[in-house]
Amino acid sequence: MSKLTYSIFITYLLLGIYVLVIAIQTPFIGIAIDTTSGQPVIVKSYYPDWAQQQNIEKGDILVTIDQQLAEEKIMMGKPHTLRSAHELTILKADGFVHSIPVKHTDMPEELFIHIVFPLLYFALSFGVAIYLWKRNRENQLTNLLILFLLTCSLAYTSIGASGREDLLGKMVMGHCIVLCFVVFIHFLQHYYYFLHIKWPFFHAKWLYLLPILITFCYFLEMYDSRFKMITPIVILGLFGILVLSAICILITGYLRTHSAKIRLIAIALIVPFLPFLFLFVIPEIFRYTPILQAEFSALFLLFIPFSFVFIQVNERLFDIEYQLSRLRYYCALAFFSAFVITLGLSIFLVNHLSITLLTAIFVLVFLVNIASFYLKEQLDFKHRKVIFSSNGDYVHSLYAAVNRMGNAKNQQDLLARFTYEITEKLGTTDFTIETITEDVSLARGEVNARDQKTQLLIYDSADEKIVLLISHTLQKEELLWLELLALYVSMLIDSLKLIEDLVLEIQHMKVTNNTPLPWLDKLLWNIIEKEKGILAQELHDTILQEQLHLARELDVLAGSPSIKGEKVRAIREQLLNAAKDLREYCENLSPPLLDTLGLHIALKKLIQKVNIRANFLLNTQIERVHFQDLSLHLVVYRIVQELFNNAIKHAEATEVSLRLLALDRGFVLQYDDNGIGCNIEALMQSSASMGINGIRERVRAFNGDMTITSKENEGMHIYIKIQEEGENIHD
């Protein structure tokens, strides 16, 4: 354990024990006292049920506190709140002196809220923090999450000491309320870097100045008591701003990436703070009566330690969507059972349990039920593994991974995709894939887990061995997932090598022996002839028809007794137009702007040309799209080009709309016109379908989706969506 980590854990333990001891030493009673009459008169009790049981009423005079005169312990002439005591003596209106011993057990709300729940939260948070630190000692993201967890725990644990006006307890609570979200925003910054998301906000290190501001406010309290009213507002205001800032950061990140991980973090770590923010902090800042007191609205923070089990991805194999659905399912079951139990207690103990205590019991039973469901799941997986043989997140994850890796073009691409799957699903980057030539004492697909390291032989041949080395141990379900995926990778490598060998053999046969390959020649011939047919059709319908028309014009001119200059100039103009059209065809065959200035400029130029030629109103929306496969730029250009050609030649439309929308690793193309439309089945059988079929084949070549909707006299609507698969594995 490093010195810094050691210091953090020791500080957490010492402060946590201190604030818990303060809360345990003296019961909290919270009796409001009016001293303006010269006597300490009881006005209100924080726990009215306890006050009623002890026969404490409004107007009673407080005589002694812990066997000391009340006038000596209370500043007379000002309103005062008696926060804690072991024994009280009160004078009733009829002159009867009543002595009251104060015990934690007499006030169940105080016992649970100030002692039991904070103690549970303290121990649970410390245990989770130690567990996470042992499994991920060198991971900065994990360290920041651990610090966030411990800071939240200290803030909640110090409720009792702060409520008793203990100075150190107040300072711990005030600093930790703000510091926990400073650490959380710091974590988000590093997490965005980990996901390769641009961080558009200021650097989180400047937020660590805020606890210094709070310390300054507490020092001012020592010199001027008026600051006791200002300091809580400053702390709560900073807390509210930081919570809203974290929410904005998560929303912007989710809208840009649609990452389920960001959504999970928001649900697990932000939602528990919202009741405290909206039910206590905001009303308190604006000087309204809080809807729910701080110690009750903060009960939802008990969810945070449990959440860490699910958001910890560094050595945890799970599919986030699966975990979220499972968590929702368990929460529904736990809510129902907790509601039934709480309802039963309220019926049988209606005169002994307050609303506050029932709420606390409901939350406790709810959390215990969720924990029990997950414990049962772990026991079932260990002792009744057959239950998990046909379902579970690792099966779904394995299927999705194999599906993505099946599109690899070569061995290097396959291993890159395999690296991505390990990083994404095991949540670790502490591994290497090595290609070696020496022998290893493992069979293909065999795993060797020893000395906190995991070694797996992915591929084995006479020439090379591909070995995966992970610098830590894995859980059993993770090993199972990795072994199965490695077997698929091994088989895919064999297949890719067979394909590569076949291609090399074909090339060798063609170069050395000039051996004819009828099937290959036929395939290439069909492709070439098809492209030649498309080009021939285009030239026949445009340039050739224009040239025949000009030839007839020249025949008429040759037979005329006199040659008019205007006629010659008209023919010359037509020849120039034909040459211009031919030049455009050459540009269309190989658009120069696409290679020099990019797809966006090339499409803008194409749209300008269409606007000149077309007799319809063209509306376009062209977004900038970026692809890792550069051939996709040409595909988009060809599709748009073909859609415009069809609109000009066949649609007879007055309005045409084209929208190119960027997606993550892909695009959506939407074409609409109000032309004559057609019968789709009849179109596919006619020669006019050459352009549409060309678009369809281009889309199919990139595993895209294409939908055509059209009826006669109802226009045509085309929807195309193409996304690259697995091309962001290096991001």
XYZ file of C-alpha atoms in Angstrom:
731
model
C 0.000 0.000 0.000
C 1.442 3.375 -0.992
C 1.908 6.108 1.602
C -0.853 8.246 0.091
C -3.346 5.372 0.016
C -2.342 4.350 3.517
C -2.874 7.917 4.731
C -6.310 8.147 3.081
C -7.554 4.922 4.659
C -6.141 5.792 8.096
C -7.644 9.298 7.960
C -10.989 7.860 6.914
C -10.928 5.360 9.775
C -9.931 7.904 12.417
C -12.461 10.533 11.341
C -15.208 7.953 10.922
C -14.594 6.445 14.356
C -14.457 9.919 15.904
C -17.799 11.132 14.507
C -19.468 7.812 15.355
C -18.188 7.966 18.929
C -19.541 11.529 19.264
C -22.947 10.312 18.054
C -22.936 7.279 20.351
C -21.806 9.135 23.487
C -24.835 11.388 23.855
C -28.367 10.913 22.467
C -29.653 13.610 20.116
C -32.946 15.214 21.258
C -33.176 18.561 19.415
C -35.442 20.476 21.854
C -36.138 24.095 20.857
C -36.006 26.440 23.890
C -37.251 30.017 24.307
C -35.275 32.072 26.851
C -36.749 35.527 26.205
C -38.846 35.310 29.402
C -35.770 34.763 31.543
C -36.440 31.042 31.896
C -35.639 28.165 29.507
C -39.115 27.287 28.231
C -39.551 24.252 25.983
C -41.111 25.186 22.624
C -40.794 22.122 20.397
C -39.120 18.724 20.252
C -37.432 17.247 17.186
C -38.905 13.840 18.080
C -42.528 14.523 19.084
C -43.332 10.826 19.673
C -40.523 10.554 22.219
C -41.542 13.848 23.859
C -45.107 12.590 24.222
C -43.924 9.322 25.767
C -41.754 11.243 28.264
C -44.561 13.724 29.063
C -42.598 16.678 27.669
C -44.978 19.422 26.604
C -44.774 22.886 25.149
C -44.414 25.432 27.983
C -42.514 23.144 30.355
C -39.520 24.794 32.024
C -36.145 23.110 31.676
C -34.500 22.977 35.116
C -31.308 20.903 34.700
C -29.302 19.335 31.894
C -27.097 16.414 32.902
C -27.487 17.520 36.545
C -26.343 21.094 35.804
C -28.625 24.101 35.969
C -30.060 24.881 32.541
C -29.323 28.624 32.944
C -25.622 27.789 33.226
C -25.563 25.762 29.988
C -27.866 27.938 27.885
C -27.250 31.509 26.756
C -30.282 33.321 28.136
C -32.132 35.945 26.104
C -31.770 34.164 22.750
C -33.504 31.199 21.112
C -31.594 28.001 21.717
C -31.727 24.370 20.625
C -30.726 21.724 23.135
C -29.181 19.133 20.864
C -28.038 16.338 23.171
C -28.190 15.256 26.791
C -28.152 12.181 29.046
C -30.657 13.436 31.601
C -33.202 16.260 31.816
C -35.204 17.743 34.641
C -38.311 19.739 33.748
C -40.830 21.742 35.747
C -44.438 21.190 34.780
C -47.092 23.907 34.869
C -48.648 22.325 37.991
C -45.308 22.570 39.862
C -44.386 18.913 39.462
C -40.651 18.330 38.814
C -40.083 15.551 36.326
C -36.694 13.820 35.800
C -36.164 12.170 32.408
C -33.274 9.815 31.506
C -32.430 10.058 27.793
C -31.475 6.847 25.961
C -30.853 6.005 22.329
C -33.264 3.075 22.538
C -36.114 5.390 23.560
C -35.831 7.188 20.182
C -35.723 4.578 17.370
C -35.484 7.297 14.684
C -32.384 8.777 16.325
C -30.873 5.340 16.892
C -31.223 4.301 13.245
C -30.520 7.633 11.549
C -27.576 8.767 13.699
C -25.958 5.471 14.676
C -27.128 2.281 12.925
C -27.292 3.511 9.320
C -24.077 5.619 9.535
C -22.247 2.696 11.145
C -23.529 0.347 8.432
C -22.587 2.824 5.695
C -19.149 3.382 7.262
C -18.295 -0.317 7.482
C -19.775 -1.176 4.081
C -17.972 1.665 2.291
C -14.661 0.784 3.911
C -15.062 -2.873 2.934
C -15.980 -2.049 -0.676
C -13.078 0.426 -0.902
C -10.550 -2.155 0.345
C -11.971 -4.767 -2.043
C -11.746 -2.478 -5.068
C -8.288 -1.227 -4.160
C -6.882 -4.749 -3.806
C -8.189 -5.734 -7.239
C -7.120 -2.566 -9.084
C -4.214 -0.993 -7.281
C -2.712 0.898 -10.191
C -5.885 2.149 -11.846
C -6.428 5.888 -11.394
C -10.128 5.686 -12.279
C -10.677 3.130 -9.537
C -8.699 5.195 -7.037
C -10.850 8.259 -7.739
C -14.021 6.208 -7.350
C -12.736 4.829 -4.047
C -12.000 8.361 -2.839
C -15.488 9.446 -3.922
C -17.043 6.531 -2.028
C -15.088 7.254 1.172
C -15.861 10.968 1.004
C -19.599 10.307 0.588
C -19.429 7.862 3.478
C -17.736 10.397 5.770
C -20.295 13.060 4.843
C -23.141 10.733 5.793
C -21.436 9.235 8.854
C -20.798 12.691 10.347
C -24.541 13.544 10.424
C -24.742 12.688 14.118
C -21.654 14.616 15.194
C -22.618 17.642 13.093
C -26.148 17.612 14.506
C -24.642 17.734 18.012
C -22.685 20.906 17.063
C -19.312 19.170 17.333
C -16.848 21.467 15.558
C -14.761 18.735 13.932
C -17.909 16.838 12.958
C -19.340 19.968 11.308
C -16.098 20.597 9.414
C -15.878 16.981 8.240
C -19.458 17.039 6.994
C -19.138 20.455 5.297
C -15.894 19.604 3.534
C -16.971 16.116 2.467
C -20.318 17.285 1.026
C -18.433 19.485 -1.442
C -15.311 17.346 -1.855
C -17.225 14.222 -2.888
C -18.482 15.895 -6.076
C -15.152 17.581 -6.722
C -13.646 14.082 -6.789
C -16.541 12.798 -8.896
C -16.060 15.488 -11.566
C -12.322 14.720 -11.484
C -13.210 11.063 -12.096
C -15.493 12.024 -15.004
C -12.665 13.976 -16.625
C -10.331 10.957 -16.545
C -13.153 8.636 -17.588
C -13.826 10.790 -20.642
C -10.131 10.565 -21.511
C -10.363 6.781 -21.088
C -13.313 6.659 -23.519
C -11.533 9.059 -25.911
C -14.259 11.686 -25.467
C -13.168 15.303 -25.706
C -13.374 17.093 -22.329
C -14.849 20.534 -23.148
C -14.888 21.849 -19.564
C -12.268 23.419 -17.313
C -9.703 21.203 -15.623
C -11.099 19.559 -12.503
C -7.967 20.300 -10.444
C -9.178 23.879 -9.882
C -12.218 22.572 -8.018
C -9.981 21.424 -5.175
C -9.776 25.079 -4.113
C -13.408 24.918 -2.954
C -12.664 23.007 0.307
C -10.163 25.772 1.116
C -12.989 28.301 0.789
C -15.089 26.252 3.200
C -12.220 26.112 5.702
C -12.001 29.900 5.507
C -15.738 30.154 6.270
C -15.346 27.975 9.374
C -12.485 30.150 10.626
C -14.680 33.212 10.196
C -17.320 31.520 12.368
C -14.851 31.458 15.258
C -14.477 35.247 15.156
C -18.022 36.250 14.224
C -21.026 34.088 15.137
C -23.058 35.668 12.343
C -21.169 33.493 9.854
C -22.844 30.423 11.387
C -25.844 31.297 9.235
C -23.756 31.953 6.098
C -21.460 28.904 6.089
C -24.230 26.281 5.614
C -25.684 28.296 2.715
C -22.236 28.481 1.064
C -21.695 24.727 1.499
C -25.136 23.761 0.229
C -24.893 26.233 -2.664
C -21.545 24.810 -3.780
C -22.943 21.284 -3.446
C -25.965 22.139 -5.609
C -23.789 23.752 -8.298
C -21.431 20.756 -8.393
C -24.295 18.246 -8.622
C -25.920 20.153 -11.495
C -22.508 20.471 -13.195
C -21.948 16.714 -12.942
C -25.411 16.094 -14.387
C -24.679 18.445 -17.320
C -21.349 16.705 -17.956
C -23.013 13.285 -18.006
C -25.879 14.457 -20.236
C -23.545 16.038 -22.805
C -21.332 12.948 -22.795
C -24.306 10.628 -23.253
C -25.806 12.716 -26.067
C -22.479 12.631 -27.910
C -21.731 8.923 -27.451
C -24.975 7.223 -26.323
C -22.722 5.154 -24.087
C -24.590 2.834 -21.730
C -21.669 3.126 -19.298
C -22.238 6.860 -18.856
C -25.933 6.226 -18.305
C -25.107 3.582 -15.694
C -22.790 5.973 -13.839
C -25.516 8.621 -13.782
C -28.085 6.170 -12.424
C -25.761 4.616 -9.849
C -23.926 7.688 -8.526
C -26.094 10.734 -9.251
C -29.656 9.549 -8.618
C -29.031 8.801 -4.880
C -28.125 12.483 -4.371
C -31.248 13.890 -6.048
C -33.627 13.464 -3.042
C -31.099 15.251 -0.822
C -30.687 17.998 -3.440
C -34.348 18.653 -4.201
C -35.956 17.842 -0.840
C -33.450 19.534 1.452
C -30.676 21.547 -0.229
C -32.699 23.716 -2.611
C -35.429 24.620 -0.061
C -32.748 25.354 2.543
C -30.814 27.642 0.176
C -33.933 29.678 -0.610
C -34.907 29.813 3.101
C -37.955 27.570 2.790
C -38.821 24.748 5.172
C -37.134 21.573 3.830
C -39.556 18.994 2.476
C -37.508 16.280 4.206
C -34.774 16.796 6.778
C -31.174 16.143 5.778
C -30.716 12.893 7.693
C -33.807 11.369 6.071
C -33.289 12.620 2.505
C -29.679 11.400 2.687
C -30.818 7.824 3.337
C -30.712 7.181 -0.405
C -26.916 7.524 -0.280
C -26.914 3.981 1.087
C -27.367 2.842 -2.514
C -23.907 4.089 -3.517
C -21.733 1.289 -2.018
C -23.942 -1.306 -3.713
C -23.671 0.606 -6.969
C -19.899 0.277 -6.933
C -20.201 -3.458 -7.387
C -21.962 -2.861 -10.704
C -20.063 0.091 -12.198
C -16.644 -1.397 -11.403
C -15.551 -2.550 -14.847
C -11.823 -3.032 -14.446
C -12.017 -6.731 -13.668
C -15.681 -7.422 -14.071
C -17.235 -9.207 -17.038
C -20.748 -8.020 -17.711
C -22.936 -6.531 -20.368
C -24.222 -3.212 -19.059
C -27.653 -3.462 -20.638
C -28.056 -6.919 -19.153
C -27.001 -5.698 -15.704
C -29.391 -2.758 -15.860
C -32.299 -5.000 -16.779
C -31.355 -7.420 -13.998
C -31.044 -4.568 -11.496
C -34.500 -3.291 -12.480
C -35.897 -6.788 -12.039
C -34.339 -7.230 -8.600
C -35.460 -3.749 -7.532
C -39.043 -4.558 -8.520
C -38.984 -7.780 -6.466
C -37.285 -6.076 -3.523
C -39.709 -3.150 -3.592
C -42.739 -5.429 -3.475
C -41.423 -7.562 -0.600
C -40.192 -4.491 1.355
C -43.578 -2.813 0.893
C -45.457 -5.888 2.152
C -43.175 -6.253 5.209
C -43.403 -2.538 6.070
C -47.162 -2.551 5.612
C -47.486 -5.547 7.921
C -45.384 -3.870 10.619
C -47.397 -0.666 10.336
C -50.651 -2.624 10.848
C -49.522 -4.640 13.863
C -47.433 -1.876 15.484
C -49.497 1.119 14.438
C -49.081 2.886 17.794
C -45.366 2.261 18.151
C -43.836 3.133 14.786
C -43.634 6.621 13.273
C -43.641 7.438 9.568
C -39.930 8.201 9.735
C -39.085 4.857 11.313
C -41.289 3.006 8.817
C -39.466 4.759 5.968
C -36.120 3.728 7.433
C -37.309 0.120 7.825
C -38.553 0.084 4.226
C -35.198 1.345 2.881
C -33.253 -1.154 4.994
C -35.418 -4.123 3.955
C -35.273 -2.995 0.325
C -31.456 -2.902 0.341
C -31.141 -6.186 2.204
C -33.463 -7.867 -0.307
C -31.433 -6.631 -3.293
C -28.213 -7.796 -1.639
C -29.841 -11.187 -0.926
C -30.847 -11.613 -4.571
C -27.305 -10.993 -5.755
C -25.862 -13.248 -3.040
C -28.228 -16.021 -4.118
C -27.101 -15.511 -7.710
C -23.444 -15.874 -6.760
C -24.145 -19.018 -4.730
C -26.150 -20.481 -7.603
C -23.325 -19.738 -10.026
C -20.830 -21.438 -7.729
C -22.841 -24.503 -6.741
C -25.558 -24.773 -9.433
C -23.776 -23.542 -12.563
C -26.183 -25.451 -14.799
C -28.706 -22.651 -14.212
C -26.466 -20.277 -16.146
C -25.735 -22.580 -19.069
C -28.348 -21.165 -21.424
C -28.667 -17.567 -20.334
C -26.735 -14.794 -18.681
C -24.812 -11.773 -19.696
C -21.599 -13.562 -20.720
C -23.447 -15.642 -23.343
C -25.007 -12.536 -24.853
C -21.654 -10.745 -24.712
C -19.882 -13.690 -26.365
C -22.411 -13.841 -29.194
C -22.094 -10.113 -29.858
C -18.278 -10.271 -29.778
C -18.102 -13.167 -32.250
C -20.544 -11.389 -34.531
C -18.378 -8.266 -34.560
C -15.092 -10.131 -35.053
C -16.522 -12.142 -37.947
C -16.140 -9.071 -40.182
C -12.350 -8.955 -39.813
C -10.496 -8.698 -43.123
C -7.169 -10.174 -42.015
C -5.338 -11.529 -38.996
C -4.117 -8.127 -37.855
C -7.638 -6.721 -38.004
C -8.979 -9.763 -36.133
C -6.463 -9.393 -33.281
C -7.252 -5.676 -33.077
C -10.947 -6.485 -32.725
C -10.108 -9.147 -30.129
C -8.136 -6.506 -28.196
C -11.127 -4.198 -28.324
C -13.477 -6.888 -26.977
C -11.174 -7.633 -24.039
C -10.837 -3.939 -23.214
C -14.568 -3.361 -23.519
C -15.892 -6.412 -21.662
C -13.171 -7.135 -19.124
C -12.610 -3.426 -18.604
C -8.826 -3.687 -18.500
C -5.945 -2.492 -20.653
C -3.291 -4.255 -18.587
C -2.664 -7.051 -21.104
C -0.572 -7.850 -24.187
C -0.960 -10.119 -27.223
C 2.423 -11.472 -28.282
C 3.474 -13.449 -31.363
C 6.352 -15.786 -30.517
C 8.168 -18.658 -32.215
C 9.347 -20.705 -29.220
C 7.235 -23.499 -27.773
C 4.894 -22.923 -24.819
C 3.582 -25.489 -22.348
C -0.051 -24.810 -23.211
C -2.539 -26.301 -25.630
C -4.546 -24.095 -27.959
C -7.289 -22.355 -25.932
C -5.791 -23.461 -22.598
C -5.544 -20.953 -19.731
C -2.827 -20.821 -17.090
C -3.691 -18.580 -14.094
C -0.767 -18.321 -11.693
C 0.987 -15.675 -9.563
C -1.718 -13.043 -10.123
C -1.284 -13.407 -13.904
C -3.289 -15.097 -16.650
C -1.735 -16.674 -19.747
C -3.755 -18.045 -22.683
C -2.603 -19.625 -25.949
C -4.790 -18.220 -28.727
C -3.174 -19.785 -31.802
C -0.532 -22.407 -32.361
C 1.161 -23.382 -35.615
C 4.577 -24.535 -36.700
C 5.633 -20.982 -37.562
C 4.124 -18.890 -34.784
C 2.320 -18.904 -31.457
C -0.031 -16.124 -30.397
C -0.228 -15.709 -26.617
C -2.439 -13.458 -24.491
C -0.885 -12.223 -21.216
C -3.067 -10.482 -18.593
C -1.276 -9.039 -15.573
C -3.899 -10.089 -13.027
C -6.233 -12.961 -12.286
C -9.773 -13.207 -13.609
C -13.040 -14.423 -12.186
C -14.362 -17.812 -13.220
C -17.061 -16.454 -15.511
C -14.493 -14.137 -17.087
C -12.168 -17.078 -17.763
C -15.038 -19.012 -19.309
C -15.889 -16.067 -21.586
C -12.239 -15.592 -22.550
C -11.622 -19.279 -23.298
C -14.642 -19.534 -25.594
C -13.803 -16.299 -27.385
C -10.183 -17.409 -27.839
C -11.370 -20.626 -29.476
C -13.448 -18.610 -31.937
C -10.441 -16.377 -32.632
C -8.277 -19.428 -33.241
C -10.775 -20.845 -35.750
C -11.121 -17.475 -37.469
C -7.337 -17.210 -37.805
C -7.290 -20.643 -39.439
C -10.005 -19.527 -41.853
C -8.252 -16.272 -42.678
C -4.989 -18.093 -43.320
C -6.762 -20.504 -45.662
C -8.237 -17.565 -47.578
C -4.865 -15.808 -47.736
C -3.203 -19.004 -48.953
C -5.907 -19.417 -51.606
C -5.414 -15.871 -52.846
C -1.649 -16.337 -52.971
C -2.111 -19.602 -54.841
C -4.362 -17.929 -57.390
C -1.869 -15.125 -57.889
C 0.995 -17.604 -58.216
C -0.881 -19.677 -60.798
C -1.738 -16.614 -62.838
C 1.796 -15.186 -62.756
C 3.949 -18.283 -63.156
C 2.001 -20.856 -65.109
C -0.582 -18.628 -66.744
C -3.063 -21.341 -65.847
C -6.620 -20.303 -66.716
C -9.108 -20.107 -63.869
C -12.518 -20.209 -65.563
C -14.593 -19.329 -62.480
C -12.408 -16.323 -61.630
C -12.315 -15.127 -65.224
C -16.084 -15.453 -65.458
C -16.598 -13.477 -62.249
C -14.310 -10.655 -63.317
C -15.784 -10.642 -66.823
C -19.316 -10.313 -65.429
C -18.297 -7.424 -63.188
C -16.534 -5.593 -65.995
C -19.371 -6.186 -68.459
C -21.910 -4.936 -65.963
C -20.034 -1.681 -65.410
C -19.521 -1.313 -69.146
C -23.261 -1.793 -69.670
C -24.094 0.966 -67.187
C -21.640 3.355 -68.855
C -22.883 2.401 -72.327
C -26.473 3.098 -71.331
C -25.543 6.513 -69.978
C -23.549 7.504 -73.070
C -26.238 6.175 -75.395
C -28.977 8.221 -73.739
C -27.012 11.495 -73.688
C -23.853 12.130 -75.729
C -24.666 9.717 -78.588
C -28.158 11.136 -79.097
C -26.740 14.643 -79.137
C -24.122 13.679 -81.718
C -26.755 12.075 -83.995
C -28.851 15.213 -83.793
C -25.849 17.366 -84.743
C -25.076 15.038 -87.686
C -28.607 15.562 -89.040
C -28.221 19.318 -88.604
C -24.980 19.223 -90.622
C -26.669 17.150 -93.363
C -29.364 19.783 -93.697
C -26.751 22.537 -93.709
C -24.654 20.779 -96.399
C -27.674 20.536 -98.740
C -28.533 24.194 -98.314
C -27.461 26.577 -101.152
C -26.201 29.077 -98.598
C -24.541 28.578 -95.223
C -25.743 30.892 -92.517
C -23.328 31.944 -89.794
C -25.996 31.791 -87.109
C -26.668 28.142 -87.908
C -22.962 27.274 -87.747
C -22.601 29.080 -84.428
C -25.620 27.183 -83.036
C -24.082 23.854 -84.080
C -20.782 24.935 -82.544
C -22.580 25.762 -79.292
C -24.197 22.352 -79.282
C -20.814 20.694 -79.831
C -19.393 22.622 -76.889
C -22.330 21.506 -74.757
C -21.752 17.902 -75.799
C -18.065 18.241 -74.906
C -19.093 19.730 -71.573
C -21.421 16.805 -70.934
C -18.653 14.368 -71.841
C -16.318 16.138 -69.429
C -18.944 15.809 -66.717
C -19.187 12.091 -67.388
C -15.436 11.813 -67.014
C -15.640 13.705 -63.733
C -18.464 11.459 -62.602
C -16.401 8.371 -63.381
C -13.575 9.745 -61.252
C -14.655 12.895 -59.347
C -11.467 14.943 -58.777
C -12.884 17.026 -55.908
C -13.537 13.881 -53.856
C -9.826 13.114 -53.548
C -8.604 16.689 -53.184
C -11.222 18.553 -51.123
C -13.254 15.717 -49.620
C -16.781 14.362 -49.764
C -18.594 17.430 -48.385
C -17.203 19.815 -51.038
C -17.693 17.241 -53.815
C -21.369 16.845 -52.893
C -21.852 20.613 -52.750
C -20.409 20.884 -56.274
C -22.653 18.055 -57.476
C -25.710 19.794 -56.005
C -24.797 23.019 -57.819
C -24.677 21.131 -61.116
C -28.012 19.461 -60.443
C -29.627 22.806 -59.619
C -28.541 24.086 -63.043
C -29.791 21.046 -64.979
C -32.897 20.098 -63.026
C -36.395 21.467 -63.510
C -37.416 20.781 -59.908
C -36.874 22.538 -56.580
C -34.060 20.786 -54.714
C -33.828 20.915 -50.907
C -30.696 19.431 -49.351
C -29.206 18.955 -45.908
C -25.648 17.674 -46.067
C -23.773 16.977 -42.824
C -20.065 16.231 -42.669
C -19.463 12.504 -42.369
C -16.216 10.748 -41.532
C -15.321 7.123 -42.136
C -12.280 5.016 -41.423
C -12.911 3.083 -44.640
C -12.148 5.711 -47.298
C -14.068 3.796 -49.955
C -17.273 4.770 -48.161
C -16.790 8.371 -49.298
C -16.971 7.220 -52.928
C -19.986 5.022 -52.120
C -21.896 7.985 -50.666
C -20.991 10.132 -53.667
C -22.112 7.450 -56.159
C -25.394 6.877 -54.350
C -26.236 10.579 -54.271
C -25.178 10.912 -57.888
C -27.439 8.039 -58.969
C -30.394 9.396 -56.991
C -30.083 12.763 -58.720
C -29.805 11.103 -62.147
C -33.002 9.144 -61.506
C -34.767 12.289 -60.335
C -33.765 14.225 -63.466
C -34.557 11.448 -65.959
C -37.524 9.570 -64.550
C -39.177 11.221 -61.533
C -40.958 14.154 -63.247
C -41.015 15.766 -59.818
C -41.408 19.407 -58.850
C -39.759 18.993 -55.441
C -36.873 16.749 -54.430
C -35.393 16.466 -50.934
C -32.074 14.860 -49.978
C -30.728 14.605 -46.425
C -27.327 13.157 -45.491
C -27.107 12.739 -41.702
C -23.979 11.694 -39.826
C -24.066 8.747 -37.414
C -21.436 7.250 -35.187
C -19.250 5.376 -37.740
C -21.859 5.748 -40.452
C -24.573 7.792 -42.118
C -28.262 7.933 -42.987
C -29.370 9.064 -46.449
C -33.004 10.048 -47.007
C -34.344 10.822 -50.481
C -37.908 12.016 -51.180
C -39.646 13.367 -54.296
C -43.231 14.141 -55.306
C -42.899 12.699 -58.792
C -44.860 10.090 -60.693
C -43.607 7.229 -58.541
C -43.726 3.644 -59.711
C -44.594 0.079 -58.844
C -41.515 -1.258 -57.058
C -41.911 -4.865 -58.263
C -42.406 -3.744 -61.854
C -39.439 -1.396 -61.601
C -37.122 -4.174 -60.463
C -38.020 -6.218 -63.538
C -37.461 -3.388 -66.035
C -34.270 -2.017 -67.575
C -34.892 1.254 -65.771
C -33.924 -0.444 -62.498
C -30.219 -0.449 -63.424
C -29.507 2.608 -61.278
C -31.587 1.461 -58.301
C -29.989 -1.986 -58.389
C -26.566 -0.353 -58.467
C -27.429 1.589 -55.313
C -28.817 -1.538 -53.652
C -25.647 -3.524 -54.387
C -23.418 -0.775 -53.040
C -25.450 -0.660 -49.825
C -25.436 -4.451 -49.502
C -21.650 -4.549 -49.996
C -21.241 -2.558 -46.770
C -23.900 -4.476 -44.800
C -26.247 -1.497 -44.934
C -30.020 -1.222 -44.977
C -32.057 0.212 -47.856
C -35.807 0.762 -47.972
C -37.720 1.990 -51.058
C -41.308 3.177 -50.756
C -43.208 4.249 -53.845
C -46.601 4.067 -55.505
C -47.781 5.431 -58.803
C -48.369 9.203 -58.639
C -47.225 9.276 -54.998
C -43.524 9.962 -55.467
C -40.557 7.919 -54.287
C -38.989 7.681 -50.829
C -35.648 5.978 -50.234
C -33.985 5.379 -46.843
C -30.373 4.168 -46.669
C -28.351 3.467 -43.534
C -24.746 2.229 -43.470
C -22.527 1.859 -40.395
C -18.997 0.590 -40.215
C -18.710 -2.422 -37.961
C -15.892 -2.518 -35.420
C -13.848 0.160 -37.106
C -13.382 2.122 -33.906
C -11.430 -0.580 -32.138
C -8.294 1.556 -32.029
C -10.095 4.573 -30.528
